């Protein structure tokens, strides 16, 4: 009987110790949470001053990446290094770095949009202002415009019968294209149908006008 009383007394003491341990652990956790809570809103903030714990209320760009090696300071995802602009063309949009020279910026745009021709292009900002390509151009969104060229109607004549044999539409984008067109047919210049003026430069062409070789002086359609 005495042995059984001793076991009951020991078990009661052990239970009391466990309850006391649980209470101490609970108070320790509460104290720790209370000591951390006022610190988190002050120390855990983004570089732009916004609290990391309220990132759901803002732009997803501010979503922090938690750094497990630090207490409450997140590892912020840094934006791309250098100066960057956004260029849009139709449904396509590309980010282009502008830290290089004007030629380097143009080459980057050609590569980004797959522009393989020598056609001239330019960019306009949201206010419709045409901007030059350089390192100091504002970092904003631009719309890409590509030179549509000059399209003309070209007539070919038979030298013997002096009659029209065929016609074609030709689109030219540069002075080199104009010179190549003349060289292809062995012509010195063009003449607009119904006029007496020879055209020797792409700058003198009128869109959708009709032309033939200046060799034929008095041709009419």
PDB file of C-alpha atoms in Angstrom:
ATOM      1  CA  UNK A   1       0.000   0.000   0.000  1.00  0.00           C
ATOM      2  CA  UNK A   2       2.831   2.415   0.904  1.00  0.00           C
ATOM      3  CA  UNK A   3       4.539   1.660  -2.427  1.00  0.00           C
ATOM      4  CA  UNK A   4       1.348   2.432  -4.359  1.00  0.00           C
ATOM      5  CA  UNK A   5       0.920   5.761  -2.548  1.00  0.00           C
ATOM      6  CA  UNK A   6       4.481   6.650  -3.403  1.00  0.00           C
ATOM      7  CA  UNK A   7       3.865   5.946  -7.137  1.00  0.00           C
ATOM      8  CA  UNK A   8       0.707   8.064  -7.135  1.00  0.00           C
ATOM      9  CA  UNK A   9       2.537  10.920  -5.441  1.00  0.00           C
ATOM     10  CA  UNK A  10       5.387  10.737  -7.983  1.00  0.00           C
ATOM     11  CA  UNK A  11       2.956  10.682 -10.939  1.00  0.00           C
ATOM     12  CA  UNK A  12       1.072  13.710  -9.583  1.00  0.00           C
ATOM     13  CA  UNK A  13       4.315  15.633  -9.200  1.00  0.00           C
ATOM     14  CA  UNK A  14       5.366  14.762 -12.783  1.00  0.00           C
ATOM     15  CA  UNK A  15       2.000  15.913 -14.160  1.00  0.00           C
ATOM     16  CA  UNK A  16       2.284  19.206 -12.305  1.00  0.00           C
ATOM     17  CA  UNK A  17       5.790  19.748 -13.683  1.00  0.00           C
ATOM     18  CA  UNK A  18       4.575  19.128 -17.265  1.00  0.00           C
ATOM     19  CA  UNK A  19       1.690  21.566 -16.847  1.00  0.00           C
ATOM     20  CA  UNK A  20       4.080  24.172 -15.492  1.00  0.00           C
ATOM     21  CA  UNK A  21       6.438  23.590 -18.453  1.00  0.00           C
ATOM     22  CA  UNK A  22       3.573  24.029 -20.954  1.00  0.00           C
ATOM     23  CA  UNK A  23       2.525  27.278 -19.306  1.00  0.00           C
ATOM     24  CA  UNK A  24       6.074  28.624 -19.325  1.00  0.00           C
ATOM     25  CA  UNK A  25       6.493  27.708 -23.016  1.00  0.00           C
ATOM     26  CA  UNK A  26       3.199  29.393 -23.929  1.00  0.00           C
ATOM     27  CA  UNK A  27       4.169  32.579 -22.063  1.00  0.00           C
ATOM     28  CA  UNK A  28       7.575  32.534 -23.770  1.00  0.00           C
ATOM     29  CA  UNK A  29       6.006  32.306 -27.248  1.00  0.00           C
ATOM     30  CA  UNK A  30       3.545  35.113 -26.492  1.00  0.00           C
ATOM     31  CA  UNK A  31       6.327  37.359 -25.202  1.00  0.00           C
ATOM     32  CA  UNK A  32       8.446  36.634 -28.275  1.00  0.00           C
ATOM     33  CA  UNK A  33       5.621  37.449 -30.690  1.00  0.00           C
ATOM     34  CA  UNK A  34       4.832  40.650 -28.842  1.00  0.00           C
ATOM     35  CA  UNK A  35       8.461  41.712 -28.948  1.00  0.00           C
ATOM     36  CA  UNK A  36       8.728  41.035 -32.705  1.00  0.00           C
ATOM     37  CA  UNK A  37       5.412  42.590 -33.802  1.00  0.00           C
ATOM     38  CA  UNK A  38       6.303  46.274 -33.303  1.00  0.00           C
ATOM     39  CA  UNK A  39       9.630  45.753 -35.076  1.00  0.00           C
ATOM     40  CA  UNK A  40       8.379  44.117 -38.277  1.00  0.00           C
ATOM     41  CA  UNK A  41       6.453  47.089 -39.743  1.00  0.00           C
ATOM     42  CA  UNK A  42       9.476  49.335 -39.233  1.00  0.00           C
ATOM     43  CA  UNK A  43      12.342  47.112 -40.330  1.00  0.00           C
ATOM     44  CA  UNK A  44      10.728  45.027 -43.035  1.00  0.00           C
ATOM     45  CA  UNK A  45      10.094  47.531 -45.789  1.00  0.00           C
ATOM     46  CA  UNK A  46      10.792  47.847 -49.464  1.00  0.00           C
ATOM     47  CA  UNK A  47      13.218  50.266 -51.024  1.00  0.00           C
ATOM     48  CA  UNK A  48      10.315  52.417 -52.151  1.00  0.00           C
ATOM     49  CA  UNK A  49       9.063  52.735 -48.580  1.00  0.00           C
ATOM     50  CA  UNK A  50       6.202  50.248 -48.835  1.00  0.00           C
ATOM     51  CA  UNK A  51       5.722  47.567 -46.195  1.00  0.00           C
ATOM     52  CA  UNK A  52       6.556  44.075 -47.469  1.00  0.00           C
ATOM     53  CA  UNK A  53       3.670  42.618 -45.540  1.00  0.00           C
ATOM     54  CA  UNK A  54       1.131  44.584 -47.586  1.00  0.00           C
ATOM     55  CA  UNK A  55       2.525  43.667 -51.019  1.00  0.00           C
ATOM     56  CA  UNK A  56      -0.823  42.186 -52.059  1.00  0.00           C
ATOM     57  CA  UNK A  57      -2.292  45.697 -52.118  1.00  0.00           C
ATOM     58  CA  UNK A  58       0.087  46.959 -54.770  1.00  0.00           C
ATOM     59  CA  UNK A  59       1.964  46.121 -57.872  1.00  0.00           C
ATOM     60  CA  UNK A  60       3.268  42.569 -58.167  1.00  0.00           C
ATOM     61  CA  UNK A  61       6.683  44.015 -58.967  1.00  0.00           C
ATOM     62  CA  UNK A  62       7.037  44.694 -55.238  1.00  0.00           C
ATOM     63  CA  UNK A  63       6.542  41.054 -54.251  1.00  0.00           C
ATOM     64  CA  UNK A  64       9.494  40.292 -51.932  1.00  0.00           C
ATOM     65  CA  UNK A  65      11.575  37.136 -52.128  1.00  0.00           C
ATOM     66  CA  UNK A  66      12.181  35.897 -48.608  1.00  0.00           C
ATOM     67  CA  UNK A  67      15.812  35.504 -47.597  1.00  0.00           C
ATOM     68  CA  UNK A  68      15.939  32.663 -45.065  1.00  0.00           C
ATOM     69  CA  UNK A  69      19.400  33.748 -43.965  1.00  0.00           C
ATOM     70  CA  UNK A  70      18.039  36.987 -42.474  1.00  0.00           C
ATOM     71  CA  UNK A  71      15.413  37.633 -39.793  1.00  0.00           C
ATOM     72  CA  UNK A  72      12.865  39.792 -41.549  1.00  0.00           C
ATOM     73  CA  UNK A  73      14.662  41.691 -44.313  1.00  0.00           C
ATOM     74  CA  UNK A  74      13.559  40.328 -47.725  1.00  0.00           C
ATOM     75  CA  UNK A  75      15.862  40.002 -50.712  1.00  0.00           C
ATOM     76  CA  UNK A  76      14.414  42.543 -53.154  1.00  0.00           C
ATOM     77  CA  UNK A  77      14.296  41.588 -56.849  1.00  0.00           C
ATOM     78  CA  UNK A  78      16.338  44.304 -58.526  1.00  0.00           C
ATOM     79  CA  UNK A  79      15.203  45.856 -61.838  1.00  0.00           C
ATOM     80  CA  UNK A  80      17.358  45.359 -64.963  1.00  0.00           C
ATOM     81  CA  UNK A  81      20.689  47.126 -64.761  1.00  0.00           C
ATOM     82  CA  UNK A  82      21.241  50.178 -66.931  1.00  0.00           C
ATOM     83  CA  UNK A  83      18.806  52.426 -68.780  1.00  0.00           C
ATOM     84  CA  UNK A  84      15.901  50.624 -70.454  1.00  0.00           C
ATOM     85  CA  UNK A  85      12.994  51.732 -72.670  1.00  0.00           C
ATOM     86  CA  UNK A  86       9.914  49.825 -73.830  1.00  0.00           C
ATOM     87  CA  UNK A  87       9.304  49.765 -77.591  1.00  0.00           C
ATOM     88  CA  UNK A  88       5.956  48.649 -79.032  1.00  0.00           C
ATOM     89  CA  UNK A  89       5.182  47.654 -82.611  1.00  0.00           C
ATOM     90  CA  UNK A  90       1.693  46.314 -83.218  1.00  0.00           C
ATOM     91  CA  UNK A  91       1.060  43.569 -80.672  1.00  0.00           C
ATOM     92  CA  UNK A  92       4.764  43.176 -79.913  1.00  0.00           C
ATOM     93  CA  UNK A  93       6.601  44.923 -77.080  1.00  0.00           C
ATOM     94  CA  UNK A  94      10.278  44.660 -76.210  1.00  0.00           C
ATOM     95  CA  UNK A  95      12.542  46.090 -73.535  1.00  0.00           C
ATOM     96  CA  UNK A  96      15.617  47.688 -75.111  1.00  0.00           C
ATOM     97  CA  UNK A  97      18.748  48.876 -73.333  1.00  0.00           C
ATOM     98  CA  UNK A  98      19.938  52.360 -74.316  1.00  0.00           C
ATOM     99  CA  UNK A  99      23.356  52.439 -72.657  1.00  0.00           C
ATOM    100  CA  UNK A 100      25.126  52.110 -76.013  1.00  0.00           C
ATOM    101  CA  UNK A 101      25.563  54.420 -78.981  1.00  0.00           C
ATOM    102  CA  UNK A 102      22.750  55.427 -81.356  1.00  0.00           C
ATOM    103  CA  UNK A 103      23.835  52.757 -83.843  1.00  0.00           C
ATOM    104  CA  UNK A 104      23.893  50.137 -81.079  1.00  0.00           C
ATOM    105  CA  UNK A 105      20.368  51.095 -79.979  1.00  0.00           C
ATOM    106  CA  UNK A 106      19.103  50.874 -83.571  1.00  0.00           C
ATOM    107  CA  UNK A 107      20.786  47.488 -84.016  1.00  0.00           C
ATOM    108  CA  UNK A 108      19.148  46.238 -80.810  1.00  0.00           C
ATOM    109  CA  UNK A 109      15.708  47.336 -82.046  1.00  0.00           C
ATOM    110  CA  UNK A 110      16.262  45.706 -85.443  1.00  0.00           C
ATOM    111  CA  UNK A 111      17.217  42.437 -83.753  1.00  0.00           C
ATOM    112  CA  UNK A 112      14.370  42.590 -81.212  1.00  0.00           C
ATOM    113  CA  UNK A 113      11.702  42.985 -83.914  1.00  0.00           C
ATOM    114  CA  UNK A 114      13.388  41.004 -86.692  1.00  0.00           C
ATOM    115  CA  UNK A 115      13.832  43.966 -89.062  1.00  0.00           C
ATOM    116  CA  UNK A 116      16.115  42.574 -91.772  1.00  0.00           C
ATOM    117  CA  UNK A 117      15.754  45.322 -94.368  1.00  0.00           C
ATOM    118  CA  UNK A 118      17.439  48.726 -94.487  1.00  0.00           C
ATOM    119  CA  UNK A 119      14.148  50.553 -94.095  1.00  0.00           C
ATOM    120  CA  UNK A 120      14.288  53.679 -91.968  1.00  0.00           C
ATOM    121  CA  UNK A 121      12.439  53.584 -88.649  1.00  0.00           C
ATOM    122  CA  UNK A 122      11.851  55.925 -85.739  1.00  0.00           C
ATOM    123  CA  UNK A 123      10.115  55.968 -82.364  1.00  0.00           C
ATOM    124  CA  UNK A 124       7.505  58.305 -80.891  1.00  0.00           C
ATOM    125  CA  UNK A 125       6.699  58.707 -77.215  1.00  0.00           C
ATOM    126  CA  UNK A 126       3.181  58.746 -75.770  1.00  0.00           C
ATOM    127  CA  UNK A 127       2.857  62.453 -76.640  1.00  0.00           C
ATOM    128  CA  UNK A 128       3.682  61.839 -80.300  1.00  0.00           C
ATOM    129  CA  UNK A 129       7.168  63.337 -80.005  1.00  0.00           C
ATOM    130  CA  UNK A 130       9.795  61.745 -82.264  1.00  0.00           C
ATOM    131  CA  UNK A 131      12.878  60.965 -80.201  1.00  0.00           C
ATOM    132  CA  UNK A 132      16.464  60.548 -81.332  1.00  0.00           C
ATOM    133  CA  UNK A 133      18.310  57.422 -80.247  1.00  0.00           C
ATOM    134  CA  UNK A 134      20.805  58.204 -77.488  1.00  0.00           C
ATOM    135  CA  UNK A 135      21.623  57.423 -73.868  1.00  0.00           C
ATOM    136  CA  UNK A 136      19.718  60.448 -72.568  1.00  0.00           C
ATOM    137  CA  UNK A 137      16.341  59.656 -74.160  1.00  0.00           C
ATOM    138  CA  UNK A 138      13.601  59.419 -71.504  1.00  0.00           C
ATOM    139  CA  UNK A 139      12.978  55.963 -70.070  1.00  0.00           C
ATOM    140  CA  UNK A 140       9.362  55.497 -71.115  1.00  0.00           C
ATOM    141  CA  UNK A 141       7.219  53.622 -73.632  1.00  0.00           C
ATOM    142  CA  UNK A 142       7.674  54.307 -77.345  1.00  0.00           C
ATOM    143  CA  UNK A 143       5.828  53.284 -80.504  1.00  0.00           C
ATOM    144  CA  UNK A 144       7.941  52.034 -83.388  1.00  0.00           C
ATOM    145  CA  UNK A 145       7.234  53.424 -86.870  1.00  0.00           C
ATOM    146  CA  UNK A 146       8.757  51.969 -90.035  1.00  0.00           C
ATOM    147  CA  UNK A 147       9.137  53.890 -93.289  1.00  0.00           C
ATOM    148  CA  UNK A 148       6.379  52.662 -95.654  1.00  0.00           C
ATOM    149  CA  UNK A 149       8.462  53.665 -98.673  1.00  0.00           C
ATOM    150  CA  UNK A 150       7.287  55.160-101.964  1.00  0.00           C
ATOM    151  CA  UNK A 151       5.159  52.959-104.205  1.00  0.00           C
ATOM    152  CA  UNK A 152       4.958  53.854-107.916  1.00  0.00           C
ATOM    153  CA  UNK A 153       3.526  52.324-111.052  1.00  0.00           C
ATOM    154  CA  UNK A 154       6.273  51.454-113.520  1.00  0.00           C
ATOM    155  CA  UNK A 155       5.498  50.986-117.239  1.00  0.00           C
ATOM    156  CA  UNK A 156       7.655  49.108-119.725  1.00  0.00           C
ATOM    157  CA  UNK A 157       7.597  49.856-123.460  1.00  0.00           C
ATOM    158  CA  UNK A 158       8.713  47.982-126.550  1.00  0.00           C
ATOM    159  CA  UNK A 159      11.387  50.041-128.296  1.00  0.00           C
ATOM    160  CA  UNK A 160      10.250  49.012-131.756  1.00  0.00           C
ATOM    161  CA  UNK A 161       6.493  49.292-131.485  1.00  0.00           C
ATOM    162  CA  UNK A 162       6.680  51.928-128.750  1.00  0.00           C
ATOM    163  CA  UNK A 163       3.728  50.225-127.103  1.00  0.00           C
ATOM    164  CA  UNK A 164       3.272  49.296-123.459  1.00  0.00           C
ATOM    165  CA  UNK A 165       4.321  45.705-122.840  1.00  0.00           C
ATOM    166  CA  UNK A 166       3.644  45.406-119.137  1.00  0.00           C
ATOM    167  CA  UNK A 167       3.567  47.325-115.876  1.00  0.00           C
ATOM    168  CA  UNK A 168       4.532  46.675-112.285  1.00  0.00           C
ATOM    169  CA  UNK A 169       4.273  48.238-108.843  1.00  0.00           C
ATOM    170  CA  UNK A 170       7.615  49.143-107.292  1.00  0.00           C
ATOM    171  CA  UNK A 171       8.149  50.175-103.686  1.00  0.00           C
ATOM    172  CA  UNK A 172      11.367  52.022-102.938  1.00  0.00           C
ATOM    173  CA  UNK A 173      12.736  52.816 -99.492  1.00  0.00           C
ATOM    174  CA  UNK A 174      16.022  54.581-100.124  1.00  0.00           C
ATOM    175  CA  UNK A 175      18.178  56.256-102.733  1.00  0.00           C
ATOM    176  CA  UNK A 176      20.084  52.996-103.084  1.00  0.00           C
ATOM    177  CA  UNK A 177      16.834  51.236-104.018  1.00  0.00           C
ATOM    178  CA  UNK A 178      16.162  53.887-106.662  1.00  0.00           C
ATOM    179  CA  UNK A 179      19.645  53.498-108.155  1.00  0.00           C
ATOM    180  CA  UNK A 180      19.311  49.739-108.147  1.00  0.00           C
ATOM    181  CA  UNK A 181      16.010  50.003-110.045  1.00  0.00           C
ATOM    182  CA  UNK A 182      17.605  52.144-112.766  1.00  0.00           C
ATOM    183  CA  UNK A 183      20.622  49.843-113.038  1.00  0.00           C
ATOM    184  CA  UNK A 184      18.413  46.754-113.302  1.00  0.00           C
ATOM    185  CA  UNK A 185      16.807  48.042-116.497  1.00  0.00           C
ATOM    186  CA  UNK A 186      19.760  50.054-117.804  1.00  0.00           C
ATOM    187  CA  UNK A 187      17.926  53.357-117.465  1.00  0.00           C
ATOM    188  CA  UNK A 188      19.428  56.755-116.797  1.00  0.00           C
ATOM    189  CA  UNK A 189      16.358  58.200-115.069  1.00  0.00           C
ATOM    190  CA  UNK A 190      12.582  58.005-114.902  1.00  0.00           C
ATOM    191  CA  UNK A 191       9.905  60.219-116.387  1.00  0.00           C
ATOM    192  CA  UNK A 192       6.428  60.662-114.973  1.00  0.00           C
ATOM    193  CA  UNK A 193       3.740  59.792-117.514  1.00  0.00           C
ATOM    194  CA  UNK A 194       2.288  62.896-119.123  1.00  0.00           C
ATOM    195  CA  UNK A 195       5.116  65.223-118.062  1.00  0.00           C
ATOM    196  CA  UNK A 196       8.454  66.323-119.503  1.00  0.00           C
ATOM    197  CA  UNK A 197      10.475  66.235-116.272  1.00  0.00           C
ATOM    198  CA  UNK A 198      13.078  63.576-115.696  1.00  0.00           C
ATOM    199  CA  UNK A 199      13.262  62.090-112.185  1.00  0.00           C
ATOM    200  CA  UNK A 200      16.770  61.367-110.965  1.00  0.00           C
ATOM    201  CA  UNK A 201      16.233  60.918-107.237  1.00  0.00           C
ATOM    202  CA  UNK A 202      13.794  59.102-104.962  1.00  0.00           C
ATOM    203  CA  UNK A 203      12.973  62.449-103.379  1.00  0.00           C
ATOM    204  CA  UNK A 204      11.318  63.542-106.641  1.00  0.00           C
ATOM    205  CA  UNK A 205       8.947  60.576-106.861  1.00  0.00           C
ATOM    206  CA  UNK A 206       5.250  61.009-106.118  1.00  0.00           C
ATOM    207  CA  UNK A 207       3.490  58.095-104.370  1.00  0.00           C
ATOM    208  CA  UNK A 208       1.215  56.056-106.689  1.00  0.00           C
ATOM    209  CA  UNK A 209       2.238  58.087-109.735  1.00  0.00           C
ATOM    210  CA  UNK A 210       3.048  56.386-113.056  1.00  0.00           C
ATOM    211  CA  UNK A 211       6.572  56.397-114.522  1.00  0.00           C
ATOM    212  CA  UNK A 212       8.519  54.993-117.434  1.00  0.00           C
ATOM    213  CA  UNK A 213      12.064  55.232-118.700  1.00  0.00           C
ATOM    214  CA  UNK A 214      13.141  58.739-119.660  1.00  0.00           C
ATOM    215  CA  UNK A 215      14.433  57.190-122.888  1.00  0.00           C
ATOM    216  CA  UNK A 216      10.863  57.393-124.197  1.00  0.00           C
ATOM    217  CA  UNK A 217      10.199  61.122-124.329  1.00  0.00           C
ATOM    218  CA  UNK A 218       6.609  61.414-125.491  1.00  0.00           C
ATOM    219  CA  UNK A 219       4.707  58.458-124.185  1.00  0.00           C
ATOM    220  CA  UNK A 220       1.092  58.719-123.016  1.00  0.00           C
ATOM    221  CA  UNK A 221      -1.213  56.074-121.699  1.00  0.00           C
TER     222      UNK A 221
END
